[in-house]
CSV table of C-alpha atoms and ligand atoms in Angstrom, one decimal:
chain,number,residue,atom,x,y,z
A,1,UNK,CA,23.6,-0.8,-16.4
A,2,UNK,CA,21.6,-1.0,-13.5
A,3,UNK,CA,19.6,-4.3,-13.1
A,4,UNK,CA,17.0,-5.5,-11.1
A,5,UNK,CA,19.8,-7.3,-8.4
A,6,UNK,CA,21.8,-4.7,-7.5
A,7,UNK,CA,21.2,-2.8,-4.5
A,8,UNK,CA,20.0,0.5,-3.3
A,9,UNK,CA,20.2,2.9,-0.4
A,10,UNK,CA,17.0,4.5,-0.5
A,11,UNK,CA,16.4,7.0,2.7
A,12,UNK,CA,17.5,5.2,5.0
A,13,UNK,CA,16.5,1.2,3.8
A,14,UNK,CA,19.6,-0.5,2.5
A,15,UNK,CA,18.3,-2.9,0.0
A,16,UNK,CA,19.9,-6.0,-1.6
A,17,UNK,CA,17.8,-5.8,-4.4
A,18,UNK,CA,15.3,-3.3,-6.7
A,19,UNK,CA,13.0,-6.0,-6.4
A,20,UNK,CA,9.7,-5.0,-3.7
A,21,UNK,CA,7.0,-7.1,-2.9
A,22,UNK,CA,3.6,-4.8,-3.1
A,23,UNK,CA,1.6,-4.5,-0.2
A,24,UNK,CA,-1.3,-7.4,-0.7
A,25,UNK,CA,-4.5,-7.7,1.7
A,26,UNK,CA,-5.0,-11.3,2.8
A,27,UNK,CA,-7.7,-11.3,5.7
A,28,UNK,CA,-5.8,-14.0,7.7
A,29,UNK,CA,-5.4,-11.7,10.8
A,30,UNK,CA,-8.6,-12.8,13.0
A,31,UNK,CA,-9.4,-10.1,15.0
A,32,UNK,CA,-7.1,-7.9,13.5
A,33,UNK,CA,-4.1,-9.3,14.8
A,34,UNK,CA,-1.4,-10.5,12.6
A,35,UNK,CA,-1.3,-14.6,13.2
A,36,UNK,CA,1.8,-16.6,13.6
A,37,UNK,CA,1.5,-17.8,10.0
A,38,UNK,CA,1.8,-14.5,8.7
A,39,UNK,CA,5.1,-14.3,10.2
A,40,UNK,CA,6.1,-17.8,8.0
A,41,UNK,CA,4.4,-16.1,5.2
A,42,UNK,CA,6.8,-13.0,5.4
A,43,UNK,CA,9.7,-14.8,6.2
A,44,UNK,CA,9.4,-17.0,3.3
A,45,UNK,CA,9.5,-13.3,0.6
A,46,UNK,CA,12.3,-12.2,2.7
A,47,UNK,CA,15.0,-12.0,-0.1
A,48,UNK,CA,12.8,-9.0,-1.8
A,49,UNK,CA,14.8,-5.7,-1.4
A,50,UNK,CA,11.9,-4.7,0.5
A,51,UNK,CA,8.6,-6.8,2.0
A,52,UNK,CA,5.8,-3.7,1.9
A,53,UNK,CA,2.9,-5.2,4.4
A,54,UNK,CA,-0.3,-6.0,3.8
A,55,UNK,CA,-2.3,-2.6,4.3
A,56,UNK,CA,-2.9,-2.2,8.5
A,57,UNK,CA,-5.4,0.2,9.9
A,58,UNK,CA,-4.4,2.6,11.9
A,59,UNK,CA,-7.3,3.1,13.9
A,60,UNK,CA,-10.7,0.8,14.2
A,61,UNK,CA,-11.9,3.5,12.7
A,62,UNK,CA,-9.7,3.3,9.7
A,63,UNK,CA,-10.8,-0.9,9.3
A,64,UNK,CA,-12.7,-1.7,6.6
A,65,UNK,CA,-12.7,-5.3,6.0
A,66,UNK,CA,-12.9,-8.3,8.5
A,67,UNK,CA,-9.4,-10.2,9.3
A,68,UNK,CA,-6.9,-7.5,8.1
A,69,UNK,CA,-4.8,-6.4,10.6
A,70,UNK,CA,-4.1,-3.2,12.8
A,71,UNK,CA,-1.7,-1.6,14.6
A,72,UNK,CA,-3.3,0.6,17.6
A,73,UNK,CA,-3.5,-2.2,19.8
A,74,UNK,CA,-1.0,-4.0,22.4
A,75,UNK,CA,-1.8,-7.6,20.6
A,76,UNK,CA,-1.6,-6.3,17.5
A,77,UNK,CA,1.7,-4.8,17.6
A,78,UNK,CA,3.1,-8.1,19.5
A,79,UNK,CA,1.7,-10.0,16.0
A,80,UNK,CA,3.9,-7.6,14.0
A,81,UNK,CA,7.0,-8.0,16.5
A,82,UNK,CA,6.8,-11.9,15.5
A,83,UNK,CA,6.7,-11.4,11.9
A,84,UNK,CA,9.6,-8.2,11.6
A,85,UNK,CA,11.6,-10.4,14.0
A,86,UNK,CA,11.6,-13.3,11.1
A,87,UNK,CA,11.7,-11.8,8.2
A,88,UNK,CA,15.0,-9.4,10.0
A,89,UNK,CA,16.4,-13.2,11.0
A,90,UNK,CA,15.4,-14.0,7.1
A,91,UNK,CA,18.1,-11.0,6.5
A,92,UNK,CA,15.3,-9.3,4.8
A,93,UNK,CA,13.5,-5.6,5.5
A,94,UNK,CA,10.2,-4.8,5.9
A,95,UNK,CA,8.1,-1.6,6.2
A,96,UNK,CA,4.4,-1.8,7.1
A,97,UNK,CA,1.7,0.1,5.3
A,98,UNK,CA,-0.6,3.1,7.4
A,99,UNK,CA,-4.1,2.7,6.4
A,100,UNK,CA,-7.3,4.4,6.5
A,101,UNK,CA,-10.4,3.4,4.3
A,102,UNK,CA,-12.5,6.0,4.9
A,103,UNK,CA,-15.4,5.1,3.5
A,104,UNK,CA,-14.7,2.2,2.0
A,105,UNK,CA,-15.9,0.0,5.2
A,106,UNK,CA,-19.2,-1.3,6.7
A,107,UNK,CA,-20.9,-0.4,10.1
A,108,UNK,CA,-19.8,-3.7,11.4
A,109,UNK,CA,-16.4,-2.9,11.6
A,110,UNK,CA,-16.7,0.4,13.0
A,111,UNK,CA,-16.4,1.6,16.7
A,112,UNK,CA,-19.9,1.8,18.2
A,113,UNK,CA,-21.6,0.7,14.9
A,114,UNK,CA,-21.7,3.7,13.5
A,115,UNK,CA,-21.1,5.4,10.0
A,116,UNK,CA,-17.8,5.1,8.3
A,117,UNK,CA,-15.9,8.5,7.9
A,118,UNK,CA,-15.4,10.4,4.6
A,119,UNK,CA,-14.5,13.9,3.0
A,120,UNK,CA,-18.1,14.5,2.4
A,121,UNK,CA,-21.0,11.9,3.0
A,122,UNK,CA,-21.2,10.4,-0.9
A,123,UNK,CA,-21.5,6.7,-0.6
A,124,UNK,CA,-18.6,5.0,-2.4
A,125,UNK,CA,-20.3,2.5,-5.5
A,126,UNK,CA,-17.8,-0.4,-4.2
A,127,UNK,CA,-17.7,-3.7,-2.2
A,128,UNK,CA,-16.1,-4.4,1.7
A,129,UNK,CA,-15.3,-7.6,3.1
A,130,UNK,CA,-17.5,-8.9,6.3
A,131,UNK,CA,-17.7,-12.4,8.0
A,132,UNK,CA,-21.2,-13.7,7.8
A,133,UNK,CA,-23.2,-14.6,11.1
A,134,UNK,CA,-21.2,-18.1,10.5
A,135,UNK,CA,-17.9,-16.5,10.3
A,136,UNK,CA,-17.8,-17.3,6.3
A,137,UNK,CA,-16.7,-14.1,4.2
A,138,UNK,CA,-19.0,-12.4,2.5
A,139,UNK,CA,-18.5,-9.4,0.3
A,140,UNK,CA,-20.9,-6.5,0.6
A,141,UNK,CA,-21.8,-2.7,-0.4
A,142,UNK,CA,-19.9,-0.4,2.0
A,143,UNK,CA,-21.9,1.6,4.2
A,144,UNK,CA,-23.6,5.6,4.3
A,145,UNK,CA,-20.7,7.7,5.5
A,146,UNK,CA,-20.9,10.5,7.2
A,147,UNK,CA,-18.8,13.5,6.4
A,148,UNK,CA,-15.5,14.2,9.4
A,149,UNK,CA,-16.0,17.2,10.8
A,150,UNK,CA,-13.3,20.3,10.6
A,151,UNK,CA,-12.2,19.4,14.6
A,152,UNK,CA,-12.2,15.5,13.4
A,153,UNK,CA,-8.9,16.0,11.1
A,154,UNK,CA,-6.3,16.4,13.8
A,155,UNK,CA,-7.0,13.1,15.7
A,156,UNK,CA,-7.0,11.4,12.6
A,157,UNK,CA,-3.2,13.1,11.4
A,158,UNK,CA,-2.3,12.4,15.2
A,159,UNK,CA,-3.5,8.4,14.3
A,160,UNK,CA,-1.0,8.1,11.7
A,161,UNK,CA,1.7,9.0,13.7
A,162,UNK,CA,0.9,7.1,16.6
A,163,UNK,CA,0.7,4.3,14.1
A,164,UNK,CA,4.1,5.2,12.9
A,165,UNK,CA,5.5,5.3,16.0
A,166,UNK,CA,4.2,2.2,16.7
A,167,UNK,CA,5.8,0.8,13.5
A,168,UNK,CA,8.6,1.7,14.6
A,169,UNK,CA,8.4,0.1,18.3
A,170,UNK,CA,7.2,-3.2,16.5
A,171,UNK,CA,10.5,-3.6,14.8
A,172,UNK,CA,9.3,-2.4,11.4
A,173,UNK,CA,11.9,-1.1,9.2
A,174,UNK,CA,10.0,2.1,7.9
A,175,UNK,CA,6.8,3.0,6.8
A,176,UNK,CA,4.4,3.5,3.7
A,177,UNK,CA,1.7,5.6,3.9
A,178,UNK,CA,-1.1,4.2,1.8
A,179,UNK,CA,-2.7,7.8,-0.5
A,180,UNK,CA,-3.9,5.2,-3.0
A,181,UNK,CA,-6.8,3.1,-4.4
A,182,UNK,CA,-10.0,5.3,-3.1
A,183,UNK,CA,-9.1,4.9,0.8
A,184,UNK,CA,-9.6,7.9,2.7
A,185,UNK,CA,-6.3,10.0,1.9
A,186,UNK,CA,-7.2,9.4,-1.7
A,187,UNK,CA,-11.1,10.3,-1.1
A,188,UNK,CA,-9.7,13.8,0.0
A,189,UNK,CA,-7.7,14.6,-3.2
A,190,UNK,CA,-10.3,13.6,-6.0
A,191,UNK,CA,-13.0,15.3,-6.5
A,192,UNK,CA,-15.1,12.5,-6.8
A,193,UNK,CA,-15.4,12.4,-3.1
A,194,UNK,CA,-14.6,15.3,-2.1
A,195,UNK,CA,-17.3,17.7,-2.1
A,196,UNK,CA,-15.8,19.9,0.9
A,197,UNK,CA,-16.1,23.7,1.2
A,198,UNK,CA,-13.4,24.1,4.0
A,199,UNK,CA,-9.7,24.5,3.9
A,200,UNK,CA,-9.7,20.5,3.2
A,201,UNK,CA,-11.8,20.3,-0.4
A,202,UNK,CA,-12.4,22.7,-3.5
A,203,UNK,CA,-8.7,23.4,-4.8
A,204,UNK,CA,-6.0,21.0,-5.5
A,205,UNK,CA,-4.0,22.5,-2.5
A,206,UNK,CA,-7.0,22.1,-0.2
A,207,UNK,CA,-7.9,18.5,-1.2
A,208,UNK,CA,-3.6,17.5,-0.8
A,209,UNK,CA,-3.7,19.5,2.6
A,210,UNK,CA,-4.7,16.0,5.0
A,211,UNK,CA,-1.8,14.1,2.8
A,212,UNK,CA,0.6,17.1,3.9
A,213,UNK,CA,-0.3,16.6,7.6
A,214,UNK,CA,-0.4,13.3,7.8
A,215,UNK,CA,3.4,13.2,5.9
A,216,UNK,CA,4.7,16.1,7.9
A,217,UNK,CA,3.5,14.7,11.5
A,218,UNK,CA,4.6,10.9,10.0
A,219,UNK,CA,7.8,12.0,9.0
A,220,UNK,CA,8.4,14.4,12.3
A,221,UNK,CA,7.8,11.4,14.3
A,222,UNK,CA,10.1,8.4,12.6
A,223,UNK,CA,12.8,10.2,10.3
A,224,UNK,CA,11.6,10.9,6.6
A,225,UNK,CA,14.2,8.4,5.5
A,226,UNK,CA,12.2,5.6,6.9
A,227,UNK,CA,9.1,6.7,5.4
A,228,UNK,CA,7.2,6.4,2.0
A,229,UNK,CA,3.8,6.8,0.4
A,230,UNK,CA,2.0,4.8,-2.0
A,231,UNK,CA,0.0,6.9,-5.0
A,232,UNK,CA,-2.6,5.8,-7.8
A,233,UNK,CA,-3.2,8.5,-10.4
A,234,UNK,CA,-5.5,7.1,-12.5
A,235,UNK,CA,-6.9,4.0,-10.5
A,236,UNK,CA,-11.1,3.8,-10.3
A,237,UNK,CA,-10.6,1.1,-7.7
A,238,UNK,CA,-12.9,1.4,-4.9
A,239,UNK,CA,-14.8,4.3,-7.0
A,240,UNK,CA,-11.8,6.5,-6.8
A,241,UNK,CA,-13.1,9.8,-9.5
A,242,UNK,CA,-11.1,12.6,-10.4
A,243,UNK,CA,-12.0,14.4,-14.2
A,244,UNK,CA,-7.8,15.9,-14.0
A,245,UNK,CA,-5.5,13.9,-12.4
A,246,UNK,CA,-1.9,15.0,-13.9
A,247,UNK,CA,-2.5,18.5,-12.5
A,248,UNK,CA,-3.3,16.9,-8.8
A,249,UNK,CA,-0.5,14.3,-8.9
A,250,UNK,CA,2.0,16.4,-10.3
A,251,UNK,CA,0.8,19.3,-7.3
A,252,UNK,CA,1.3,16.2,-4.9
A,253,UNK,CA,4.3,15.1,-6.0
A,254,UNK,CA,5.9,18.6,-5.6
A,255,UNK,CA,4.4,18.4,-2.2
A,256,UNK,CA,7.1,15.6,-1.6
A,257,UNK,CA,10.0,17.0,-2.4
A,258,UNK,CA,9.7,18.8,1.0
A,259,UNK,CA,11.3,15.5,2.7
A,260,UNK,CA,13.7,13.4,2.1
A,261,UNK,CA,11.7,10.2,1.8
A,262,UNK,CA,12.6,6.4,1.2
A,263,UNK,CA,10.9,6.2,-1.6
A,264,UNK,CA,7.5,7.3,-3.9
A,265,UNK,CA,5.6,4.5,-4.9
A,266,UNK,CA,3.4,5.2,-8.1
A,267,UNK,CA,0.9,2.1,-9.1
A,268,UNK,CA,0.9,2.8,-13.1
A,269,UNK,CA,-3.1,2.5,-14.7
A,270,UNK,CA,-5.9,0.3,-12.8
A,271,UNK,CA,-4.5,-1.2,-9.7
A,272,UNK,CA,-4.2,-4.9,-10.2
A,273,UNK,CA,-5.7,-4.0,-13.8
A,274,UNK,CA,-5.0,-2.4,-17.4
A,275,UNK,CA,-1.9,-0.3,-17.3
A,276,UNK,CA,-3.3,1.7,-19.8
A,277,UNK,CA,-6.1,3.1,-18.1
A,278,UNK,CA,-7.1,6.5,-18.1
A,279,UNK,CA,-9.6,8.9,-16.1
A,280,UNK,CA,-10.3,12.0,-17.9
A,281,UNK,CA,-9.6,12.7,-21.7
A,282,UNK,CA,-6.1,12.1,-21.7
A,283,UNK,CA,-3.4,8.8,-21.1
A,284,UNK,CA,-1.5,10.1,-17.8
A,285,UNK,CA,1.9,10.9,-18.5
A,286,UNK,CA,4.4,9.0,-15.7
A,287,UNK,CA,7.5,10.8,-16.7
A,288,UNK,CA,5.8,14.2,-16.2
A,289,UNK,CA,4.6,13.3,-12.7
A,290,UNK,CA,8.5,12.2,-12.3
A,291,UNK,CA,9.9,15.5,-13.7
A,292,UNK,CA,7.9,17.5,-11.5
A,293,UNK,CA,9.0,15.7,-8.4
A,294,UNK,CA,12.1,16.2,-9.8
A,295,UNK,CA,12.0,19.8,-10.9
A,296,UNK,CA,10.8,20.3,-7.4
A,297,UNK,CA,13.9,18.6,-5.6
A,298,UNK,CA,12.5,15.4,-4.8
A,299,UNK,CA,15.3,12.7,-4.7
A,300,UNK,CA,13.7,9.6,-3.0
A,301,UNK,CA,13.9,6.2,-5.4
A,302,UNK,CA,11.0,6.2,-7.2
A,303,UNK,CA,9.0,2.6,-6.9
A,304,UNK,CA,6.4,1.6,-9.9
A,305,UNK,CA,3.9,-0.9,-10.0
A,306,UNK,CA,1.3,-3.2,-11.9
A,307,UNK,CA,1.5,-5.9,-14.4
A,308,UNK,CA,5.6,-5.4,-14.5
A,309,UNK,CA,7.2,-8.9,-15.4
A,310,UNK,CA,10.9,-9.1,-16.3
A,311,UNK,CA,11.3,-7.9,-19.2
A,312,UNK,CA,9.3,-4.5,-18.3
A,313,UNK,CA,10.8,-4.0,-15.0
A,314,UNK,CA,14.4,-4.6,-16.5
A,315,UNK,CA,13.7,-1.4,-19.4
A,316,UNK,CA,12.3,0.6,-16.8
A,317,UNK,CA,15.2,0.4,-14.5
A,318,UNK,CA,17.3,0.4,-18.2
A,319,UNK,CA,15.6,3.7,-19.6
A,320,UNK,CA,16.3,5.1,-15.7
A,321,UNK,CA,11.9,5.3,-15.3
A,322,UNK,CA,12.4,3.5,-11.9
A,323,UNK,CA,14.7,2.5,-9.0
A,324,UNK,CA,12.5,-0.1,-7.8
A,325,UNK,CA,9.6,-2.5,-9.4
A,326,UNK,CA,7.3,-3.6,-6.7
A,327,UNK,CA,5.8,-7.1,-7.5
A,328,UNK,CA,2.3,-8.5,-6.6
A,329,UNK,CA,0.8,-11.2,-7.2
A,330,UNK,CA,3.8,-13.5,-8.4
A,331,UNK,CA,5.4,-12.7,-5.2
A,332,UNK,CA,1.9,-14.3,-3.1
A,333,UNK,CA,2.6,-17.6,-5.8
A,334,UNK,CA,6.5,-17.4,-6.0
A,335,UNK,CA,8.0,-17.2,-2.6
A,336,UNK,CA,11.7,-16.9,-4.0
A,337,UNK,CA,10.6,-14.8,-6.9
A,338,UNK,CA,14.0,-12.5,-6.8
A,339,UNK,CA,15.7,-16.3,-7.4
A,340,UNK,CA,13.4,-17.1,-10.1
A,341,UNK,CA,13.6,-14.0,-12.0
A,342,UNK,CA,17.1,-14.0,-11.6
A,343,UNK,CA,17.3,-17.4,-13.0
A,344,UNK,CA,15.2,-16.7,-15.7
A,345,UNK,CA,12.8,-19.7,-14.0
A,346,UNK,CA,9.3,-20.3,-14.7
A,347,UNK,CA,6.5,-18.6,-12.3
A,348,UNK,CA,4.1,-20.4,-10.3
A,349,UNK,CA,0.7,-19.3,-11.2
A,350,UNK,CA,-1.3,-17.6,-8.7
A,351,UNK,CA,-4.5,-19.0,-7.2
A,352,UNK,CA,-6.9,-16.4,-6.6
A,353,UNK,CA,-9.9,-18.2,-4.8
A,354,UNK,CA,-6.9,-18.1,-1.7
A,355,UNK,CA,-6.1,-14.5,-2.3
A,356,UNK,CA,-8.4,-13.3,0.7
A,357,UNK,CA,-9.1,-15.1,3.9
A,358,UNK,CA,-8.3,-18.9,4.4
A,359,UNK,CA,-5.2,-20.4,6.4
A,360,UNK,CA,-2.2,-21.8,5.0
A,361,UNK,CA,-3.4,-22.8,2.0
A,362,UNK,CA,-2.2,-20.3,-1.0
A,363,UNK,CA,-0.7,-18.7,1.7
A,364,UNK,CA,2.4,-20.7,2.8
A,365,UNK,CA,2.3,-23.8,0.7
A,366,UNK,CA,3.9,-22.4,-3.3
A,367,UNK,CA,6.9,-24.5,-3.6
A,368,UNK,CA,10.0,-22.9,-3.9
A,369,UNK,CA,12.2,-24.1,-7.2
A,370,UNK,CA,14.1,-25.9,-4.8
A,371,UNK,CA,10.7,-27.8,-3.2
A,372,UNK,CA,9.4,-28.2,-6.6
A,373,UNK,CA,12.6,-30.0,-7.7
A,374,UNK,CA,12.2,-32.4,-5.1
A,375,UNK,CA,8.4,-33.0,-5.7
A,376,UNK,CA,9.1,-33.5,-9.6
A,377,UNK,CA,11.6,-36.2,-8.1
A,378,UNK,CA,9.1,-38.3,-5.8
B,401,8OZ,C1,-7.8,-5.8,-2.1
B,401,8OZ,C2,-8.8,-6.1,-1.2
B,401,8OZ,C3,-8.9,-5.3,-0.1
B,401,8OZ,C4,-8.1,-4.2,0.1
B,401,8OZ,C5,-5.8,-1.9,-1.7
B,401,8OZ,C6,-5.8,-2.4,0.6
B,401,8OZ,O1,-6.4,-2.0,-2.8
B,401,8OZ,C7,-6.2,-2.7,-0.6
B,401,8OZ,C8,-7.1,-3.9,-0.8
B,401,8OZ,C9,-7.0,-4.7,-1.9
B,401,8OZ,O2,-4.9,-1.0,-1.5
């Protein structure tokens, strides 16, 4: 039986374990340039199968929220080089994840000022994260946006793959493209956002058509088999609205199976919330979004996500649901979570007043087992 320790070729990662840590925002890159403690804090997770980054812009047009990081400019991808180059000496593997908010940012983070980009201009009913005149964190409504123009689409497909390309060059070992939790892919398929009456909104096919571009030019550029995306059928974070989602995941899905990819990565319910949640009249059904990846040809492992402990992650693997369990917020308190779960060990519990922004602090100071031994010993 497959457990959650044994490892797994999936594209072209070789993992020593099924055991991912999520991609988690922490607003300690100042300026948007990963620090040097982010490299510790990498380093430290490195016996995950997989380390999935924090979620990087791809453009300052695609920043949403002050001190997350980027990775369009020459300091930026030097940041990154630090931290793949320790958690690769760690033994470990990390892919980055692309990012674009869309409209899910503030003027103040924006080139020139101006409006954030969307499908169509429908401001989202959801929160960004600014520094206040002092340089304290403040959490405010996100800004107007204006709708991209037709012409706009093609710079922001050729963004992502510069940005993979520059993944690459950093030392990263793949790439997840981020199509979840209400950022701008995501605006594009629902039609909560998307109001569009170009080739880009109206149908299913139309609203998936950016994701399309942006994995065919990703993939093109780096190798599918370095390359992933992240999805959230059901998830209202950041306003995300769609009345039918099986019929639009299950569409994208299919989409997929054109590439030979690392790996799908499917956040189950509410991101970071209920796993039961639903839009529309009816629960989403997971293992008919699987079968029609399937049915379609896709073979890349499929990742799931949200709330999974142990036991849940062991029966999913068990009952053949999932090759991979990504892990979130036991993995910011439990540094050596893959020893702990393997050990059947008790879980340091997270601090979430240190979740965003701050220093080291609930960032690089959760005792190991082996450091909490020695404390329970002084
Ligand atoms: C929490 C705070 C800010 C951003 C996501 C990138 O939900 C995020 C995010 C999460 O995918």
């Amino acid at each position: 039986m497959t457990t959650l320790f044994d490892p797994l070729v999936a594209g072209e990662l070789r993992l020593a374990n099924r055991i991912a840590m999520a991609p988690l925002t922490r607003n300690r890159a100042p300026g948007a340039v990963p620090a040097a403690i982010t490299a510790t804090y990498y380093a430290q997770r490195a016996s995950a199968g997989l380390l999935i980054t924090e979620a990087t812009a791809i453009s300052q047009q695609g920043q949403g929220y002050a001190d997350v990081p980027g990775l369009y400019a020459p300091e930026q991808l030097a940041g990154w080089r630090r931290v793949t180059d320790a958690v690769h000496a760690a033994g470990g593997r990390i892919v980055t994840q692309l990012w674009h908010v869309g409209r899910i940012s503030h003027t103040s983070l924006q080139p020139g000022g101006g409006a954030p980009v969307a499908p169509s201009a429908i401001t989202a009913n959801s929160k960004t994260y600014i520094l206040d005149a002092d340089g304290r964190g403040a959490f405010v409504p996100t800004s107007a946006p204006r709708a991209l123009a037709l012409e706009e689409l093609p710079g922001i497909v050729a963004d992502y793959r510069r940005a993979a390309r520059a993944a690459i060059e950093a030392g990263f070992d793949g790439v997840e493209v981020h199509a979840a939790n209400g950022y701008l892919i995501d605006q594009f398929l629902r039609s909560g956002s998307n109001r569009r009456s170009d080739a880009y909104g109206g149908s299913i096919e139309n609203r998936a058509r950016l994701l399309v571009e942006v994995m065919e030019a990703v993939t093109a550029e780096i190798g599918a088999g370095r390359v992933a995306i992240r999805i959230s059928p059901v998830t209202p974070a950041n306003d995300a609205a769609d009345p039918a989602p099986q019929p639009l995941f299950e569409y994208v899905v299919a989409q997929l199976a054109r590439w030979p990819l690392a790996y799908v990565h499917v956040i189950e319910g509410a991101t970071g919330g209920a796993r039961d949640f639903q839009q529309g009249d009816t629960p989403f059904d997971y293992a008919a979004l699987r079968a029609a990846y399937t049915a379609a040809g896709g073979k890349a492992a499929w990742m799931v996500n949200n709330g999974y402990d142990r036991a849940l992650a062991e029966a999913a693997l068990a009952e053949g649901r999932a090759d991979l369990v990504a892990f979130g917020k036991a993995f910011i308190a439990n540094p050596d979570l893959v020893l702990r779960l393997r050990a059947g060990a008790p879980l340091n519990a997270w601090d979430s007043s240190t979740f965003y922004g701050g220093g080291e602090k609930g960032y690089l100071d959760y005792p190991t087992l082996a450091e909490a031994a020695v404390e329970a010993a002084a």
